[in-house]
PDB file of C-alpha atoms and ligand atoms in Angstrom:
ATOM      1  CA  UNK A   8       0.000   0.000   0.000  1.00 78.00           C
ATOM      2  CA  UNK A   9       1.271   3.494  -0.806  1.00 91.00           C
ATOM      3  CA  UNK A  10      -0.174   5.178   2.296  1.00 97.00           C
ATOM      4  CA  UNK A  11       1.809   7.675   4.344  1.00 98.00           C
ATOM      5  CA  UNK A  12       1.343   7.140   8.077  1.00 98.00           C
ATOM      6  CA  UNK A  13       2.122   9.851  10.619  1.00 98.00           C
ATOM      7  CA  UNK A  14       2.986   8.827  14.154  1.00 98.00           C
ATOM      8  CA  UNK A  15       4.121  10.794  17.168  1.00 98.00           C
ATOM      9  CA  UNK A  16       3.142  12.009  20.585  1.00 98.00           C
ATOM     10  CA  UNK A  17      -0.031  13.996  21.249  1.00 98.00           C
ATOM     11  CA  UNK A  18       0.630  17.552  20.108  1.00 96.00           C
ATOM     12  CA  UNK A  19       3.241  16.585  17.533  1.00 97.00           C
ATOM     13  CA  UNK A  20       1.065  18.024  14.749  1.00 97.00           C
ATOM     14  CA  UNK A  21      -0.016  14.797  13.031  1.00 98.00           C
ATOM     15  CA  UNK A  22      -3.487  16.061  12.137  1.00 97.00           C
ATOM     16  CA  UNK A  23      -2.604  19.575  11.016  1.00 97.00           C
ATOM     17  CA  UNK A  24       0.451  18.455   9.060  1.00 98.00           C
ATOM     18  CA  UNK A  25      -1.314  15.370   7.713  1.00 98.00           C
ATOM     19  CA  UNK A  26      -4.129  17.418   6.197  1.00 98.00           C
ATOM     20  CA  UNK A  27      -1.636  19.712   4.478  1.00 98.00           C
ATOM     21  CA  UNK A  28       0.407  16.794   3.169  1.00 98.00           C
ATOM     22  CA  UNK A  29      -2.689  14.981   1.892  1.00 98.00           C
ATOM     23  CA  UNK A  30      -3.744  18.154   0.046  1.00 98.00           C
ATOM     24  CA  UNK A  31      -0.401  18.541  -1.594  1.00 97.00           C
ATOM     25  CA  UNK A  32      -0.136  14.867  -2.637  1.00 97.00           C
ATOM     26  CA  UNK A  33      -3.775  14.599  -3.732  1.00 97.00           C
ATOM     27  CA  UNK A  34      -4.313  11.865  -1.143  1.00 98.00           C
ATOM     28  CA  UNK A  35      -7.290  11.448   1.181  1.00 98.00           C
ATOM     29  CA  UNK A  36      -6.718  12.233   4.832  1.00 98.00           C
ATOM     30  CA  UNK A  37      -7.859  10.192   7.799  1.00 98.00           C
ATOM     31  CA  UNK A  38      -7.155  10.545  11.482  1.00 98.00           C
ATOM     32  CA  UNK A  39      -7.709   7.364  13.517  1.00 98.00           C
ATOM     33  CA  UNK A  40      -9.308   9.304  16.409  1.00 98.00           C
ATOM     34  CA  UNK A  41     -11.752  10.992  14.055  1.00 98.00           C
ATOM     35  CA  UNK A  42     -12.412   7.679  12.281  1.00 98.00           C
ATOM     36  CA  UNK A  43     -13.352   6.066  15.593  1.00 98.00           C
ATOM     37  CA  UNK A  44     -15.465   9.028  16.667  1.00 98.00           C
ATOM     38  CA  UNK A  45     -17.387   8.979  13.384  1.00 98.00           C
ATOM     39  CA  UNK A  46     -17.775   5.214  13.292  1.00 97.00           C
ATOM     40  CA  UNK A  47     -19.300   4.989  16.757  1.00 96.00           C
ATOM     41  CA  UNK A  48     -20.710   8.502  16.944  1.00 97.00           C
ATOM     42  CA  UNK A  49     -18.889   8.959  20.246  1.00 96.00           C
ATOM     43  CA  UNK A  50     -16.125  11.217  21.448  1.00 96.00           C
ATOM     44  CA  UNK A  51     -12.806   9.789  22.687  1.00 97.00           C
ATOM     45  CA  UNK A  52     -13.078  11.528  26.036  1.00 95.00           C
ATOM     46  CA  UNK A  53     -16.389   9.766  26.772  1.00 96.00           C
ATOM     47  CA  UNK A  54     -15.123   6.376  25.608  1.00 98.00           C
ATOM     48  CA  UNK A  55     -12.208   6.661  28.067  1.00 97.00           C
ATOM     49  CA  UNK A  56     -14.520   7.852  30.833  1.00 97.00           C
ATOM     50  CA  UNK A  57     -17.192   5.173  30.335  1.00 97.00           C
ATOM     51  CA  UNK A  58     -15.473   2.075  28.974  1.00 98.00           C
ATOM     52  CA  UNK A  59     -11.833   2.758  29.805  1.00 97.00           C
ATOM     53  CA  UNK A  60      -8.566   2.848  27.905  1.00 97.00           C
ATOM     54  CA  UNK A  61      -8.360  -0.845  26.913  1.00 98.00           C
ATOM     55  CA  UNK A  62     -11.743  -0.666  25.210  1.00 98.00           C
ATOM     56  CA  UNK A  63     -10.525   2.366  23.238  1.00 98.00           C
ATOM     57  CA  UNK A  64      -7.323   0.476  22.314  1.00 98.00           C
ATOM     58  CA  UNK A  65      -9.457  -2.355  20.883  1.00 98.00           C
ATOM     59  CA  UNK A  66     -11.329   0.201  18.790  1.00 98.00           C
ATOM     60  CA  UNK A  67      -7.986   1.532  17.551  1.00 98.00           C
ATOM     61  CA  UNK A  68      -6.831  -1.936  16.464  1.00 98.00           C
ATOM     62  CA  UNK A  69     -10.086  -2.448  14.593  1.00 98.00           C
ATOM     63  CA  UNK A  70      -9.761   0.991  12.983  1.00 98.00           C
ATOM     64  CA  UNK A  71      -6.201   0.500  11.725  1.00 98.00           C
ATOM     65  CA  UNK A  72      -7.075  -2.974  10.447  1.00 98.00           C
ATOM     66  CA  UNK A  73      -9.925  -1.444   8.420  1.00 98.00           C
ATOM     67  CA  UNK A  74      -7.795   1.437   7.167  1.00 98.00           C
ATOM     68  CA  UNK A  75      -4.976  -0.925   6.152  1.00 97.00           C
ATOM     69  CA  UNK A  76      -7.139  -2.099   3.245  1.00 96.00           C
ATOM     70  CA  UNK A  77      -7.229   1.372   1.662  1.00 95.00           C
ATOM     71  CA  UNK A  78      -4.744   3.108  -0.590  1.00 96.00           C
ATOM     72  CA  UNK A  79      -3.466   6.649  -1.349  1.00 96.00           C
ATOM     73  CA  UNK A  80      -4.172   8.004   2.099  1.00 98.00           C
ATOM     74  CA  UNK A  81      -2.337  10.063   4.659  1.00 98.00           C
ATOM     75  CA  UNK A  82      -3.193   8.394   7.971  1.00 98.00           C
ATOM     76  CA  UNK A  83      -2.606  10.289  11.235  1.00 98.00           C
ATOM     77  CA  UNK A  84      -2.395   7.861  14.156  1.00 98.00           C
ATOM     78  CA  UNK A  85      -3.572   8.455  17.709  1.00 98.00           C
ATOM     79  CA  UNK A  86      -0.407   8.910  19.782  1.00 98.00           C
ATOM     80  CA  UNK A  87      -0.792   5.577  21.587  1.00 98.00           C
ATOM     81  CA  UNK A  88      -1.656   3.413  18.596  1.00 98.00           C
ATOM     82  CA  UNK A  89       1.872   2.103  17.844  1.00 98.00           C
ATOM     83  CA  UNK A  90       2.228   0.820  21.432  1.00 98.00           C
ATOM     84  CA  UNK A  91       0.358  -2.439  20.721  1.00 98.00           C
ATOM     85  CA  UNK A  92       2.493  -4.905  18.859  1.00 98.00           C
ATOM     86  CA  UNK A  93      -0.393  -6.159  16.738  1.00 98.00           C
ATOM     87  CA  UNK A  94      -0.930  -2.590  15.522  1.00 98.00           C
ATOM     88  CA  UNK A  95       2.737  -2.294  14.598  1.00 98.00           C
ATOM     89  CA  UNK A  96       2.419  -5.414  12.452  1.00 98.00           C
ATOM     90  CA  UNK A  97      -0.595  -3.917  10.671  1.00 98.00           C
ATOM     91  CA  UNK A  98       1.266  -0.619  10.124  1.00 98.00           C
ATOM     92  CA  UNK A  99       4.096  -2.425   8.334  1.00 96.00           C
ATOM     93  CA  UNK A 100       1.751  -3.648   5.604  1.00 96.00           C
ATOM     94  CA  UNK A 101      -0.201  -0.397   5.425  1.00 97.00           C
ATOM     95  CA  UNK A 102       2.431   2.093   4.291  1.00 97.00           C
ATOM     96  CA  UNK A 103       5.520   4.083   5.202  1.00 98.00           C
ATOM     97  CA  UNK A 104       5.645   5.598   8.660  1.00 98.00           C
ATOM     98  CA  UNK A 105       6.918   9.120   9.353  1.00 98.00           C
ATOM     99  CA  UNK A 106       7.655   9.942  12.996  1.00 98.00           C
ATOM    100  CA  UNK A 107       6.930  13.578  13.804  1.00 98.00           C
ATOM    101  CA  UNK A 108       9.347  14.124  16.632  1.00 98.00           C
ATOM    102  CA  UNK A 109       9.234  16.964  19.150  1.00 97.00           C
ATOM    103  CA  UNK A 110      10.977  17.821  22.400  1.00 97.00           C
ATOM    104  CA  UNK A 111       9.065  17.491  25.663  1.00 97.00           C
ATOM    105  CA  UNK A 112       9.213  21.275  26.101  1.00 96.00           C
ATOM    106  CA  UNK A 113       7.645  21.800  22.664  1.00 96.00           C
ATOM    107  CA  UNK A 114       4.897  19.249  23.406  1.00 97.00           C
ATOM    108  CA  UNK A 115       4.236  20.859  26.779  1.00 96.00           C
ATOM    109  CA  UNK A 116       3.828  24.202  25.151  1.00 95.00           C
ATOM    110  CA  UNK A 117       1.433  22.886  22.520  1.00 95.00           C
ATOM    111  CA  UNK A 118      -0.650  20.861  24.989  1.00 96.00           C
ATOM    112  CA  UNK A 119      -0.888  23.195  27.956  1.00 94.00           C
ATOM    113  CA  UNK A 120      -4.432  24.374  27.224  1.00 93.00           C
ATOM    114  CA  UNK A 121      -5.788  21.064  25.973  1.00 92.00           C
ATOM    115  CA  UNK A 122      -8.964  19.668  27.545  1.00 91.00           C
ATOM    116  CA  UNK A 123      -9.730  16.835  25.131  1.00 91.00           C
ATOM    117  CA  UNK A 124      -7.021  14.306  25.879  1.00 95.00           C
ATOM    118  CA  UNK A 125      -7.974  12.033  28.769  1.00 95.00           C
ATOM    119  CA  UNK A 126      -4.395  10.864  29.428  1.00 97.00           C
ATOM    120  CA  UNK A 127      -3.373  14.433  30.212  1.00 96.00           C
ATOM    121  CA  UNK A 128      -6.189  15.321  32.585  1.00 93.00           C
ATOM    122  CA  UNK A 129      -5.567  16.002  36.285  1.00 90.00           C
ATOM    123  CA  UNK A 130      -1.831  15.356  36.137  1.00 92.00           C
ATOM    124  CA  UNK A 131       1.314  17.417  35.951  1.00 95.00           C
ATOM    125  CA  UNK A 132       1.591  17.843  32.189  1.00 96.00           C
ATOM    126  CA  UNK A 133       5.374  17.745  32.032  1.00 96.00           C
ATOM    127  CA  UNK A 134       5.628  14.669  34.294  1.00 97.00           C
ATOM    128  CA  UNK A 135       3.021  12.805  32.282  1.00 97.00           C
ATOM    129  CA  UNK A 136       4.622  13.636  28.939  1.00 98.00           C
ATOM    130  CA  UNK A 137       8.003  12.517  30.292  1.00 97.00           C
ATOM    131  CA  UNK A 138       6.516   9.309  31.681  1.00 97.00           C
ATOM    132  CA  UNK A 139       4.729   8.405  28.432  1.00 98.00           C
ATOM    133  CA  UNK A 140       7.655   9.435  26.234  1.00 97.00           C
ATOM    134  CA  UNK A 141       9.966   7.227  28.303  1.00 97.00           C
ATOM    135  CA  UNK A 142       7.688   4.307  27.488  1.00 97.00           C
ATOM    136  CA  UNK A 143       6.982   5.229  23.893  1.00 98.00           C
ATOM    137  CA  UNK A 144      10.091   6.954  22.545  1.00 97.00           C
ATOM    138  CA  UNK A 145      11.828   3.743  21.508  1.00 98.00           C
ATOM    139  CA  UNK A 146       8.595   2.352  20.051  1.00 98.00           C
ATOM    140  CA  UNK A 147       8.126   5.425  17.852  1.00 98.00           C
ATOM    141  CA  UNK A 148      11.742   5.101  16.699  1.00 98.00           C
ATOM    142  CA  UNK A 149      11.339   1.396  15.967  1.00 97.00           C
ATOM    143  CA  UNK A 150       8.192   1.874  13.885  1.00 98.00           C
ATOM    144  CA  UNK A 151       9.510   4.847  11.901  1.00 98.00           C
ATOM    145  CA  UNK A 152      10.714   4.514   8.326  1.00 98.00           C
ATOM    146  CA  UNK A 153      11.538   8.246   8.450  1.00 98.00           C
ATOM    147  CA  UNK A 154      11.807  10.822  11.238  1.00 98.00           C
ATOM    148  CA  UNK A 155      11.139  14.547  10.958  1.00 98.00           C
ATOM    149  CA  UNK A 156      12.034  16.889  13.804  1.00 98.00           C
ATOM    150  CA  UNK A 157       9.297  19.469  14.145  1.00 97.00           C
ATOM    151  CA  UNK A 158      10.754  21.727  16.857  1.00 96.00           C
ATOM    152  CA  UNK A 159      10.935  25.379  15.823  1.00 95.00           C
ATOM    153  CA  UNK A 160       9.719  24.649  12.297  1.00 97.00           C
ATOM    154  CA  UNK A 161       6.735  26.089  10.452  1.00 97.00           C
ATOM    155  CA  UNK A 162       3.990  23.879   9.045  1.00 97.00           C
ATOM    156  CA  UNK A 163       5.272  24.696   5.543  1.00 97.00           C
ATOM    157  CA  UNK A 164       8.798  23.564   6.419  1.00 98.00           C
ATOM    158  CA  UNK A 165       7.668  20.239   7.837  1.00 98.00           C
ATOM    159  CA  UNK A 166       5.310  19.596   4.924  1.00 98.00           C
ATOM    160  CA  UNK A 167       8.174  20.280   2.492  1.00 98.00           C
ATOM    161  CA  UNK A 168      10.326  17.726   4.289  1.00 98.00           C
ATOM    162  CA  UNK A 169       7.532  15.170   4.131  1.00 98.00           C
ATOM    163  CA  UNK A 170       7.010  15.847   0.405  1.00 97.00           C
ATOM    164  CA  UNK A 171      10.700  15.125  -0.122  1.00 97.00           C
ATOM    165  CA  UNK A 172      10.268  11.868   1.779  1.00 97.00           C
ATOM    166  CA  UNK A 173       7.334  10.943  -0.452  1.00 96.00           C
ATOM    167  CA  UNK A 174       9.507  11.645  -3.525  1.00 95.00           C
ATOM    168  CA  UNK A 175      12.126   9.347  -2.050  1.00 93.00           C
ATOM    169  CA  UNK A 176       9.552   6.612  -1.407  1.00 92.00           C
ATOM    170  CA  UNK A 177       8.058   6.773  -4.892  1.00 90.00           C
ATOM    171  CA  UNK A 178      11.413   6.653  -6.701  1.00 84.00           C
TER     172      UNK A 178
HETATM  173  C1  S3P B 217      -3.676   9.199  22.878  1.00 97.60           C
HETATM  174  C2  S3P B 217      -3.605  10.143  21.875  1.00 97.60           C
HETATM  175  C3  S3P B 217      -4.795  10.793  21.317  1.00 97.60           C
HETATM  176  C4  S3P B 217      -6.020   9.878  21.444  1.00 97.60           C
HETATM  177  C5  S3P B 217      -6.194   9.448  22.877  1.00 97.60           C
HETATM  178  C6  S3P B 217      -4.972   8.711  23.422  1.00 97.60           C
HETATM  179  C7  S3P B 217      -2.416   8.613  23.401  1.00 97.60           C
HETATM  180  O1  S3P B 217      -4.576  11.103  19.936  1.00 97.60           O
HETATM  181  O2  S3P B 217      -5.892   8.750  20.619  1.00 97.60           O
HETATM  182  O3  S3P B 217      -6.471  10.592  23.641  1.00 97.60           O
HETATM  183  O4  S3P B 217      -2.458   7.548  24.064  1.00 97.60           O
HETATM  184  O5  S3P B 217      -1.336   9.208  23.148  1.00 97.60           O
HETATM  185  P1  S3P B 217      -3.628  12.308  19.426  1.00 97.60           P
HETATM  186  O6  S3P B 217      -2.224  11.796  19.411  1.00 97.60           O
HETATM  187  O7  S3P B 217      -4.126  12.574  18.061  1.00 97.60           O
HETATM  188  O8  S3P B 217      -3.812  13.443  20.349  1.00 97.60           O
END
């Protein structure tokens, strides 16, 4: 499959950058969170609150399995999706993965006013980001075919870098 998959921590810009990249490549754009919300007509925050994280993770596995059958898409992953090994296996057959990397301080800055991400509620933001990044950093690296550092870059700059990656993939 020729899909481009964007992974990275919450606040790394997967959705914003993914939409721009999809536009420029003439691909469709899908975000796994939005896909789940539309499929079940629920919002992520409520799924976490009512059924819990594991239930949401099952929905994510189902979502990426369904999306793996499609082509010519830019797929933005929920930040926790690559953590499950079964999901990583599905990603391998779905397309090339770009890791949108950012420093903890950058993520903190981008997430400080967020109220929609259940894993960041009622905790010290910096501690939680550090804790999750300690668990996930090596997973993101392992899954990535390409890595783009997003710190101190404009949307246009990052999209340009991803376009160059796409050129590289298609040649
Ligand atoms: C999560 C990231 C969120 C969403 C959920 C859990 C995570 O997606 O899937 O709140 O575990 O990192 P974004 O990365 O798009 O914010």
